[in-house]
GROMACS .gro file of C-alpha atoms in nm:
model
  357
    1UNK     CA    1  13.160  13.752   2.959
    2UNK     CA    2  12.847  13.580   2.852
    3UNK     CA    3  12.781  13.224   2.864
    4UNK     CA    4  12.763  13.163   2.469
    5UNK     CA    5  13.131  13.317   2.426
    6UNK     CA    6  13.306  13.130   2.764
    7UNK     CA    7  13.522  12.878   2.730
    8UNK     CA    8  13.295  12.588   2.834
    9UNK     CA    9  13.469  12.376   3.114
   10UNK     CA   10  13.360  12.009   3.237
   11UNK     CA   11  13.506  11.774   3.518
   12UNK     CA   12  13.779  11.580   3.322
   13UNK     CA   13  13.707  11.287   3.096
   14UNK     CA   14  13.766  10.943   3.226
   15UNK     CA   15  13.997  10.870   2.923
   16UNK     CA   16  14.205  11.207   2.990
   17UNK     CA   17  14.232  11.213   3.353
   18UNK     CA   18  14.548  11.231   3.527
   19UNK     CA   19  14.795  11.174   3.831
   20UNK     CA   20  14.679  11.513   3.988
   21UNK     CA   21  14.848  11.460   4.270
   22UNK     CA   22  15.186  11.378   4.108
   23UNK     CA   23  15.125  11.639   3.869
   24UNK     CA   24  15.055  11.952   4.155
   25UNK     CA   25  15.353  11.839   4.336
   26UNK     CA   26  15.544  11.866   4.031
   27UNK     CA   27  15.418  12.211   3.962
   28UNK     CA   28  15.494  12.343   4.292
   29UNK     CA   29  15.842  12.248   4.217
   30UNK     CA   30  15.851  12.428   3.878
   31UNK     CA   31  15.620  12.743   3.857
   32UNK     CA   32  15.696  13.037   4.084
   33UNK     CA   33  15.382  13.091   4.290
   34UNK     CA   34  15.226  12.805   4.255
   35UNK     CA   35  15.078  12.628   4.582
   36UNK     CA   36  14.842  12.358   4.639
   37UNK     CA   37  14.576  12.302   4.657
   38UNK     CA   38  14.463  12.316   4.301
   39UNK     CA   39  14.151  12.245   4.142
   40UNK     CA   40  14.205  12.054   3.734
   41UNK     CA   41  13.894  12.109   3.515
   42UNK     CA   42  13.928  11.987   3.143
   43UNK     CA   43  13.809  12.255   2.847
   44UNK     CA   44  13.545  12.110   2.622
   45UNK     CA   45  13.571  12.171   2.257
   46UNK     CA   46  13.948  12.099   2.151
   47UNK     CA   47  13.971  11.838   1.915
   48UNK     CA   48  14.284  11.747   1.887
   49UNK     CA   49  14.501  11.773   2.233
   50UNK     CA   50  14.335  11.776   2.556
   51UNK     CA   51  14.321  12.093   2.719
   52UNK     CA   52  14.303  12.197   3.152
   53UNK     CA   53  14.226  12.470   3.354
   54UNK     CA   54  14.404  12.485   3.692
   55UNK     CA   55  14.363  12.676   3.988
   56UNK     CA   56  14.611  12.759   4.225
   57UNK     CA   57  14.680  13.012   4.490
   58UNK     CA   58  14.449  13.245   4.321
   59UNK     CA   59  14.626  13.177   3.979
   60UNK     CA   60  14.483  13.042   3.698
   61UNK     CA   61  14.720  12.841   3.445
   62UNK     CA   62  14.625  12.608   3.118
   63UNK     CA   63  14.785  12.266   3.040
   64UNK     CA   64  14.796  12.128   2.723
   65UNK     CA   65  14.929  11.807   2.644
   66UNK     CA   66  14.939  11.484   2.378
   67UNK     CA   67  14.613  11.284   2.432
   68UNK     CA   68  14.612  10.926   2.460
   69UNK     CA   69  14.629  10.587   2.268
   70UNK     CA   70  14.827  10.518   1.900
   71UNK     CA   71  14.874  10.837   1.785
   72UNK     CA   72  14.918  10.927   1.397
   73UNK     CA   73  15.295  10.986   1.262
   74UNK     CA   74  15.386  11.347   1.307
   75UNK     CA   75  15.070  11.455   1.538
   76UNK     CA   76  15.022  11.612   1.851
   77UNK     CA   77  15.383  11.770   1.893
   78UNK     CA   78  15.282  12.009   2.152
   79UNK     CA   79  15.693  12.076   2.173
   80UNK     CA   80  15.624  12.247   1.856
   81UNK     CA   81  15.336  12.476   2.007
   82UNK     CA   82  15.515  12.598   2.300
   83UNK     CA   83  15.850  12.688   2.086
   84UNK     CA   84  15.636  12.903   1.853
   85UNK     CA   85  15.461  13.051   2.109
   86UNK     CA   86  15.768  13.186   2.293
   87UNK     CA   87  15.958  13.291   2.012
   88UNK     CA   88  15.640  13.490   1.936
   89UNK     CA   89  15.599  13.664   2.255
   90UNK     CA   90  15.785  13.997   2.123
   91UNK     CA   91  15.623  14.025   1.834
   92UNK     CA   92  15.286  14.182   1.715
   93UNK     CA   93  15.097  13.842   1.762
   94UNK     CA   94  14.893  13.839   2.049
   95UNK     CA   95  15.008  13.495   2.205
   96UNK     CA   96  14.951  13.345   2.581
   97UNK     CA   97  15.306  13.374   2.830
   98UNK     CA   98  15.439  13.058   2.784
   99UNK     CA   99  15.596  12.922   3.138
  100UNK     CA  100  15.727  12.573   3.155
  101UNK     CA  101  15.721  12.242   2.921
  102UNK     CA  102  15.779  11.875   3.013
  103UNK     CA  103  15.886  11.647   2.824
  104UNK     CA  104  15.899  11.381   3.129
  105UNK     CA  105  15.574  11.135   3.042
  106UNK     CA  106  15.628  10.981   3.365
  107UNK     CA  107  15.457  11.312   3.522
  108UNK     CA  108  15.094  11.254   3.384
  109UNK     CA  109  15.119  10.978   3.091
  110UNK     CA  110  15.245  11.257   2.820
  111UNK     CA  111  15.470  11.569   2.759
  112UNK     CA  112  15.281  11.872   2.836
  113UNK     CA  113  15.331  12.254   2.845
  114UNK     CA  114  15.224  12.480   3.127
  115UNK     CA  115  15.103  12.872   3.023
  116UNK     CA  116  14.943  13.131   3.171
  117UNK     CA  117  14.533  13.162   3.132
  118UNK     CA  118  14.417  13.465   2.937
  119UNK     CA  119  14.093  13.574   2.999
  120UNK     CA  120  13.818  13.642   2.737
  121UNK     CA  121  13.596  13.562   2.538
  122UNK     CA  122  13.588  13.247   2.240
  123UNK     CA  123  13.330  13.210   1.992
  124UNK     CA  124  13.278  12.896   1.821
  125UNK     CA  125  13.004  13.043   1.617
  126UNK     CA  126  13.142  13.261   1.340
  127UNK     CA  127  12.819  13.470   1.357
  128UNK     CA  128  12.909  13.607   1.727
  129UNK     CA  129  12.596  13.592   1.864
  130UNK     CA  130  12.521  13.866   2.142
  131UNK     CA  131  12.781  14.101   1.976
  132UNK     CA  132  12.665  14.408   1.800
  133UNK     CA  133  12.762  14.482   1.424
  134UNK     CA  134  13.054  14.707   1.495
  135UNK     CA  135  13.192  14.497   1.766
  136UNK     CA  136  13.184  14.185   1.536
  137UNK     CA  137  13.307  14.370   1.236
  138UNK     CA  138  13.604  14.464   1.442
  139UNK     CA  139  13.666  14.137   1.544
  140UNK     CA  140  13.698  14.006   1.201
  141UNK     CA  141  13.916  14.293   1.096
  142UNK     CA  142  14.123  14.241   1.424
  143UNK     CA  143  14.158  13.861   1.275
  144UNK     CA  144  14.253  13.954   0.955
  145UNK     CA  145  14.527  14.221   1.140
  146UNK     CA  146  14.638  13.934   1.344
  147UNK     CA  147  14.703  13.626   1.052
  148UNK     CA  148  14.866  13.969   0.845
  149UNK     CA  149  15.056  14.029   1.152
  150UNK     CA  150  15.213  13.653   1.154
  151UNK     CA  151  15.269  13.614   0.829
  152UNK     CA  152  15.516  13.990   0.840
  153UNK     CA  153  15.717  13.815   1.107
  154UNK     CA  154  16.039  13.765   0.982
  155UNK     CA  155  16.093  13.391   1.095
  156UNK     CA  156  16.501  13.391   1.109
  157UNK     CA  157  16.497  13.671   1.307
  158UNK     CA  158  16.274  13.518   1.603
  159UNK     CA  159  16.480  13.149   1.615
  160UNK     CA  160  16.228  12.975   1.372
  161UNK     CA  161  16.508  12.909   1.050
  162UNK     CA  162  16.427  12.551   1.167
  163UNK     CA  163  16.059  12.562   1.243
  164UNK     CA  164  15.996  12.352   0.887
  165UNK     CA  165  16.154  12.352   0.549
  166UNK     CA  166  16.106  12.650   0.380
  167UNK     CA  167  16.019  12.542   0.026
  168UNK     CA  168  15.767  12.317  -0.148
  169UNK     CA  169  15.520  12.381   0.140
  170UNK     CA  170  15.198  12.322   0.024
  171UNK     CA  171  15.312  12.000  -0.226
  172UNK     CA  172  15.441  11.823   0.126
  173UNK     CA  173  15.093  11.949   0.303
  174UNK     CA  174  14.916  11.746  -0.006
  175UNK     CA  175  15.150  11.409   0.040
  176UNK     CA  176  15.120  11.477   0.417
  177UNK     CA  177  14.743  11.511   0.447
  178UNK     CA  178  14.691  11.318   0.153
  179UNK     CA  179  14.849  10.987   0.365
  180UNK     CA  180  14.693  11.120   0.682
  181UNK     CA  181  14.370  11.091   0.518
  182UNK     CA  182  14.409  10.728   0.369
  183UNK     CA  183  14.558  10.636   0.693
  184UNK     CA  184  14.236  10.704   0.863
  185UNK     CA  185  13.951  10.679   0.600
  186UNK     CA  186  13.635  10.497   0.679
  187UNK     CA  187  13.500  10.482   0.312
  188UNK     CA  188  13.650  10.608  -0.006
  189UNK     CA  189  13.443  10.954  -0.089
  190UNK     CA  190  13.532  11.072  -0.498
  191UNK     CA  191  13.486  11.429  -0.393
  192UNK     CA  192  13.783  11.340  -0.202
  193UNK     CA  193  13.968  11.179  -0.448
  194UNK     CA  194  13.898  11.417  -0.723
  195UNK     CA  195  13.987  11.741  -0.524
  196UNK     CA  196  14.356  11.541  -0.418
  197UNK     CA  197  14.385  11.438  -0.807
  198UNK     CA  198  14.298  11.837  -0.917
  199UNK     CA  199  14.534  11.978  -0.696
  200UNK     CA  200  14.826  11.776  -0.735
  201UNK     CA  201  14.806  11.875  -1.082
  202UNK     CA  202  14.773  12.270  -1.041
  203UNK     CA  203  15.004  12.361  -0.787
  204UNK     CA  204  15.107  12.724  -0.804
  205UNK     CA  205  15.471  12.753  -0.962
  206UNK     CA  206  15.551  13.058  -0.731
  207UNK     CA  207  15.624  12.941  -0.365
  208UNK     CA  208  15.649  13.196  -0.064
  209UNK     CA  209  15.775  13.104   0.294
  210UNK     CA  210  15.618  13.240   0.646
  211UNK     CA  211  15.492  13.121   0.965
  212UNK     CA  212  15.159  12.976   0.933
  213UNK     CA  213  14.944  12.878   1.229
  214UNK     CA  214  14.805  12.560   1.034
  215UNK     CA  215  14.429  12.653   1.197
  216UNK     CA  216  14.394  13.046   1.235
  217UNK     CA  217  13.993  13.027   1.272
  218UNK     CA  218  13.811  13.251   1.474
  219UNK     CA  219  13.741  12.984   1.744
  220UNK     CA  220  14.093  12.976   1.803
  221UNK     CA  221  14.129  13.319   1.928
  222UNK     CA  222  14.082  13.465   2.290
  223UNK     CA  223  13.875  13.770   2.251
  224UNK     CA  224  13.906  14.072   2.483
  225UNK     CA  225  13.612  14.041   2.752
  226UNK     CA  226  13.506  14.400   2.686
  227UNK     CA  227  13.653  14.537   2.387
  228UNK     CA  228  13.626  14.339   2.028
  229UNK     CA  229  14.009  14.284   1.983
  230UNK     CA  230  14.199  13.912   2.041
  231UNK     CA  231  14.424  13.912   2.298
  232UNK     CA  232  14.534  13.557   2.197
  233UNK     CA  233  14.602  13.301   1.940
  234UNK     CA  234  14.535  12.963   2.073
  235UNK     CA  235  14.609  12.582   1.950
  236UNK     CA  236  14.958  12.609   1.731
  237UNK     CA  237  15.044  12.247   1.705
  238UNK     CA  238  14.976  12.262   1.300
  239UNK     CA  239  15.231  12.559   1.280
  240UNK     CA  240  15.529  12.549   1.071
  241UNK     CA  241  15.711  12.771   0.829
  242UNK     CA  242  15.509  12.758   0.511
  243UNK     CA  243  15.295  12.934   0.234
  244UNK     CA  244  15.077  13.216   0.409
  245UNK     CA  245  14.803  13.200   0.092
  246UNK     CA  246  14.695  12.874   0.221
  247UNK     CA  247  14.701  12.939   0.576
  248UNK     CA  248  14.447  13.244   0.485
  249UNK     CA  249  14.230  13.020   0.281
  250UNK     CA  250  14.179  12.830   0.609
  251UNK     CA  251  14.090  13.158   0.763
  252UNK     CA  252  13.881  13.246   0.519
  253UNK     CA  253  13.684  12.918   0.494
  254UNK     CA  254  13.340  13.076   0.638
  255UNK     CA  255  13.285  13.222   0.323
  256UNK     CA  256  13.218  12.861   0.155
  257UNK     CA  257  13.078  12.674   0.404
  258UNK     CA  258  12.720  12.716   0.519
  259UNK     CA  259  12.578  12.804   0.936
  260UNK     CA  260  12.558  12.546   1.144
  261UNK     CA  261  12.801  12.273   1.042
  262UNK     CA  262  13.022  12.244   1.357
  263UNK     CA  263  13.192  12.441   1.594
  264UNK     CA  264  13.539  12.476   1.332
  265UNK     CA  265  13.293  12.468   0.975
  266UNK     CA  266  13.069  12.706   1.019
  267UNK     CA  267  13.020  12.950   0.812
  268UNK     CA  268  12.861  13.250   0.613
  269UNK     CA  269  12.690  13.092   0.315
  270UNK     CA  270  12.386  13.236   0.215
  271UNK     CA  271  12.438  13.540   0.497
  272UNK     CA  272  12.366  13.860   0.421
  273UNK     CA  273  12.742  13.939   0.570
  274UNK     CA  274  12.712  14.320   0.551
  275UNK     CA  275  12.425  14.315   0.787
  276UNK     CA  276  12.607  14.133   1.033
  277UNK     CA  277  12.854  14.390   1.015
  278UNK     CA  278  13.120  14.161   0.835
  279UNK     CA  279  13.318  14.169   0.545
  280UNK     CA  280  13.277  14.064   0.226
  281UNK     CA  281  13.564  13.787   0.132
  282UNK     CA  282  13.663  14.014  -0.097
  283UNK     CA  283  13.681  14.313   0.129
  284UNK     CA  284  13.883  14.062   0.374
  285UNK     CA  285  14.125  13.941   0.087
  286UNK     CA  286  14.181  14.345  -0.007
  287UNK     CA  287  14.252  14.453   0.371
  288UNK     CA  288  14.513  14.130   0.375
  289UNK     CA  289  14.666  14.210   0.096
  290UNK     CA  290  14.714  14.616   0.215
  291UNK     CA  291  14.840  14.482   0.531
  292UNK     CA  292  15.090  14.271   0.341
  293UNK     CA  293  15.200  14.436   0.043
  294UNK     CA  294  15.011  14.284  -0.189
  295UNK     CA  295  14.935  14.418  -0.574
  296UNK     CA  296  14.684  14.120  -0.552
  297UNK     CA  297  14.606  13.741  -0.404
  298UNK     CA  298  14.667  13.487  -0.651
  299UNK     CA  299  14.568  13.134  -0.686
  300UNK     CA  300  14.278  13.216  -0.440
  301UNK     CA  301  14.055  12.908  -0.603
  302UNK     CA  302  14.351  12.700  -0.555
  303UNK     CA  303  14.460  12.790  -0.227
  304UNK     CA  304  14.082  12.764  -0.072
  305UNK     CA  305  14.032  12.406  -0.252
  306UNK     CA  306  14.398  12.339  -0.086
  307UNK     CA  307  14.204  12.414   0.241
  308UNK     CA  308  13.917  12.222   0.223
  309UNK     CA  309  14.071  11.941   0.149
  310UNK     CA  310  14.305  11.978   0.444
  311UNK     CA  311  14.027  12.035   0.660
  312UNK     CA  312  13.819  11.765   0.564
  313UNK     CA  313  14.162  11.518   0.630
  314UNK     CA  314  14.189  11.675   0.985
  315UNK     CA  315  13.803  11.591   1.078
  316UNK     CA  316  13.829  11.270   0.904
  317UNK     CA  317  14.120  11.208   1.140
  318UNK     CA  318  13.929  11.310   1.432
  319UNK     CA  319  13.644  11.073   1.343
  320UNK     CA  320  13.861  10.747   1.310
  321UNK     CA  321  14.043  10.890   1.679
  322UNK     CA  322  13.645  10.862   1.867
  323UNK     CA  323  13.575  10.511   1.691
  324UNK     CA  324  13.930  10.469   1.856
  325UNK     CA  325  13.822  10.641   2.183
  326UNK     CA  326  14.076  10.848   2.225
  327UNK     CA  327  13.944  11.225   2.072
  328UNK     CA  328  13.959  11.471   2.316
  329UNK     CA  329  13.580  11.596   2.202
  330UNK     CA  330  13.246  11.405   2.307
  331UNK     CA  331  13.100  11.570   1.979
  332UNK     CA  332  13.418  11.410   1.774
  333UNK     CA  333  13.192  11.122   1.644
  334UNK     CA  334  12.995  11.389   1.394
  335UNK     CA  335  13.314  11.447   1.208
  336UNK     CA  336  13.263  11.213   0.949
  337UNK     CA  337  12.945  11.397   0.795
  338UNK     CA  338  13.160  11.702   0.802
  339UNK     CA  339  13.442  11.553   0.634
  340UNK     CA  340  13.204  11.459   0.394
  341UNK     CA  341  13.060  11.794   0.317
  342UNK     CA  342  13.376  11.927   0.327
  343UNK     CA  343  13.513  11.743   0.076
  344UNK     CA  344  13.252  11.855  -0.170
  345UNK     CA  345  13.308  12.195  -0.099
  346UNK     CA  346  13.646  12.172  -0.168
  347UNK     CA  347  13.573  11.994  -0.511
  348UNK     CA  348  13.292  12.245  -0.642
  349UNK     CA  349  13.493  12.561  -0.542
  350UNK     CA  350  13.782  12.467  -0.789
  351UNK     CA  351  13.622  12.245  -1.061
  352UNK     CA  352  13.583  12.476  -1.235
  353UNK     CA  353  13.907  12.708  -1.180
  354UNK     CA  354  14.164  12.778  -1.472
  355UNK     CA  355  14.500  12.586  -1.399
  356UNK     CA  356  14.726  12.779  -1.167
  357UNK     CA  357  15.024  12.766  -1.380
   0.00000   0.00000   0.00000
């Protein structure tokens, strides 16, 4: 594994640390194997819920759990990522074991989940640096395999009828994120307020229902240390049953958004993408829509404008969280920029789209 691509680790953050002692003893109680002494490092680069590496007995084990402070309504329900997660494990999706959650705050100040540590590598960087051509085309196509793969699940049959209504998805995401947004706004931005206005109004009249991840990115995937395939999907606490066009417009969100603008916004604008080995979004949309059944992928302006202007909620969200001092990311305080840029994206990509309906 090479520096760029491991999961960067730092002592834990004076805001985030926790009863260690409390919590080991509590763990050799509840996980099979596990002895003290254990050492707790904290993973730097999660934005949202504050992530830990422990080591015990030889073992190596993740924690993730709420972070601190006022928390928005509906946030951070890390019961929600370890459900999913489990009732995933015998499926196609490569997902961590999931081995114990607790919902007792009185352990370490939260509720928290315990699962095994996968090895391999992450990249931030959508342009993989260090990885050959072939070895990062795979990995895209292995991404593309793996969001396909979720979306086939059949989401009664796993225990997930009651994962989230199963209508009407992405006109609840818009209220939702819409009152996320305004709940944690530092100025008012009119790219933002015309992209909310625009798609309010052009909602697709055909609904579909799947499991959706909520932030299937390539930095959210554990990649094999040696071969170019993911051996993990990371960070489910946006998952719910809803409409699997807009969860691949969030996948697909590199295409529109230029290098360089932040570990989850990077992107491939004005990359020669063939060069790199990569797909075309248009090759990417085809090999989806093969794996899926698809004659075609409609509504693809709306669905990408849908995700932009999700996206640029979340980092707004994360922004007003560091003036609050409680985002789990030192870098959190360049969000607003992003949400910024964002925002425009979002508005030039469907300005000048025909009406969905």
């Amino acid at each position: 594994m090479n520096d760029a691509s491991a999961p960067k680790l730092v002592e834990v953050l004076p805001h985030h640390r926790l009863d260690e002692a409390r919590l080991i003893e509590y763990l050799a109680r509840h996980i099979p194997g596990f002895t003290p002494p254990a050492v707790i490092r904290q993973f730097q680069g999660g934005q949202s819920n504050p992530t830990y590496l422990i080591e015990a007995s030889g073992q190596r084990y993740v924690l993730r759990k709420k972070p601190p402070g006022t928390l928005l309504p509906s946030a951070h329900q890390i019961d929600r990522e370890y459900r999913i997660q489990s009732a995933l494990a015998a499926t196609a999706v490569p997902v961590a074991p999931m081995l114990h959650y607790c919902e007792d705050a009185t352990i370490i100040g939260t509720s928290f989940y315990l699962m095994a540590h996968v090895a391999g590598r992450v990249f931030h960087d959508v342009m993989m640096p260090g990885v050959s051509p072939p070895d990062r085309g795979a990995v895209q196509r292995n991404l593309i395999e793996a969001i396909a793969a979720l979306h086939s699940v059949d989401y009664r049959a796993v225990g997930l009828e009651t994962f989230g209504r199963p209508d009407h998805y992405v006109a609840r995401q818009i209220d939702r994120w819409t009152r996320q947004y305004e709940a944690s706004k530092t100025e008012d931005l009119p790219a933002m307020t015309n992209l909310i206005a625009w798609l309010r109004a052009n909602i697709p009249a055909r609904d579909e229902t799947a499991i959706v991840h909520g932030d299937f990115r390539l930095g959210n995937m554990v990649i094999h240390q040696d071969e170019p395939r993911i051996v993990a999907v990371l960070d489910w606490e946006l998952s719910t049953l809803g409409h699997p066009l807009a969860d691949l417009a969030y996948c697909c969100m590199s295409y529109h958004l230029p290098p360089g603008s932040g570990p989850a916004m990077a992107g491939y604008q004005g990359i020669d993408v063939a060069a790199m080995g990569l797909m075309s979004e248009a090759e990417a949309l085809a090999l989806y829509a093969r794996l899926t059944g698809r004659a075609a992928i409609e509504h693809w302006q709306f669905f990408m404008g849908f995700s932009l202007f999700r996206s640029a909620a979340i980092v707004e969200g994360v922004y007003a969280r560091s003036l609050a001092g409680n985002a789990a990311d030192q870098r959190a305080g360049r969000m607003h920029d992003m949400c910024i840029a964002v925002a425009n994206t979002g508005w030039n990509v469907v300005r000048g789209a025909t009406p969905s309906r």
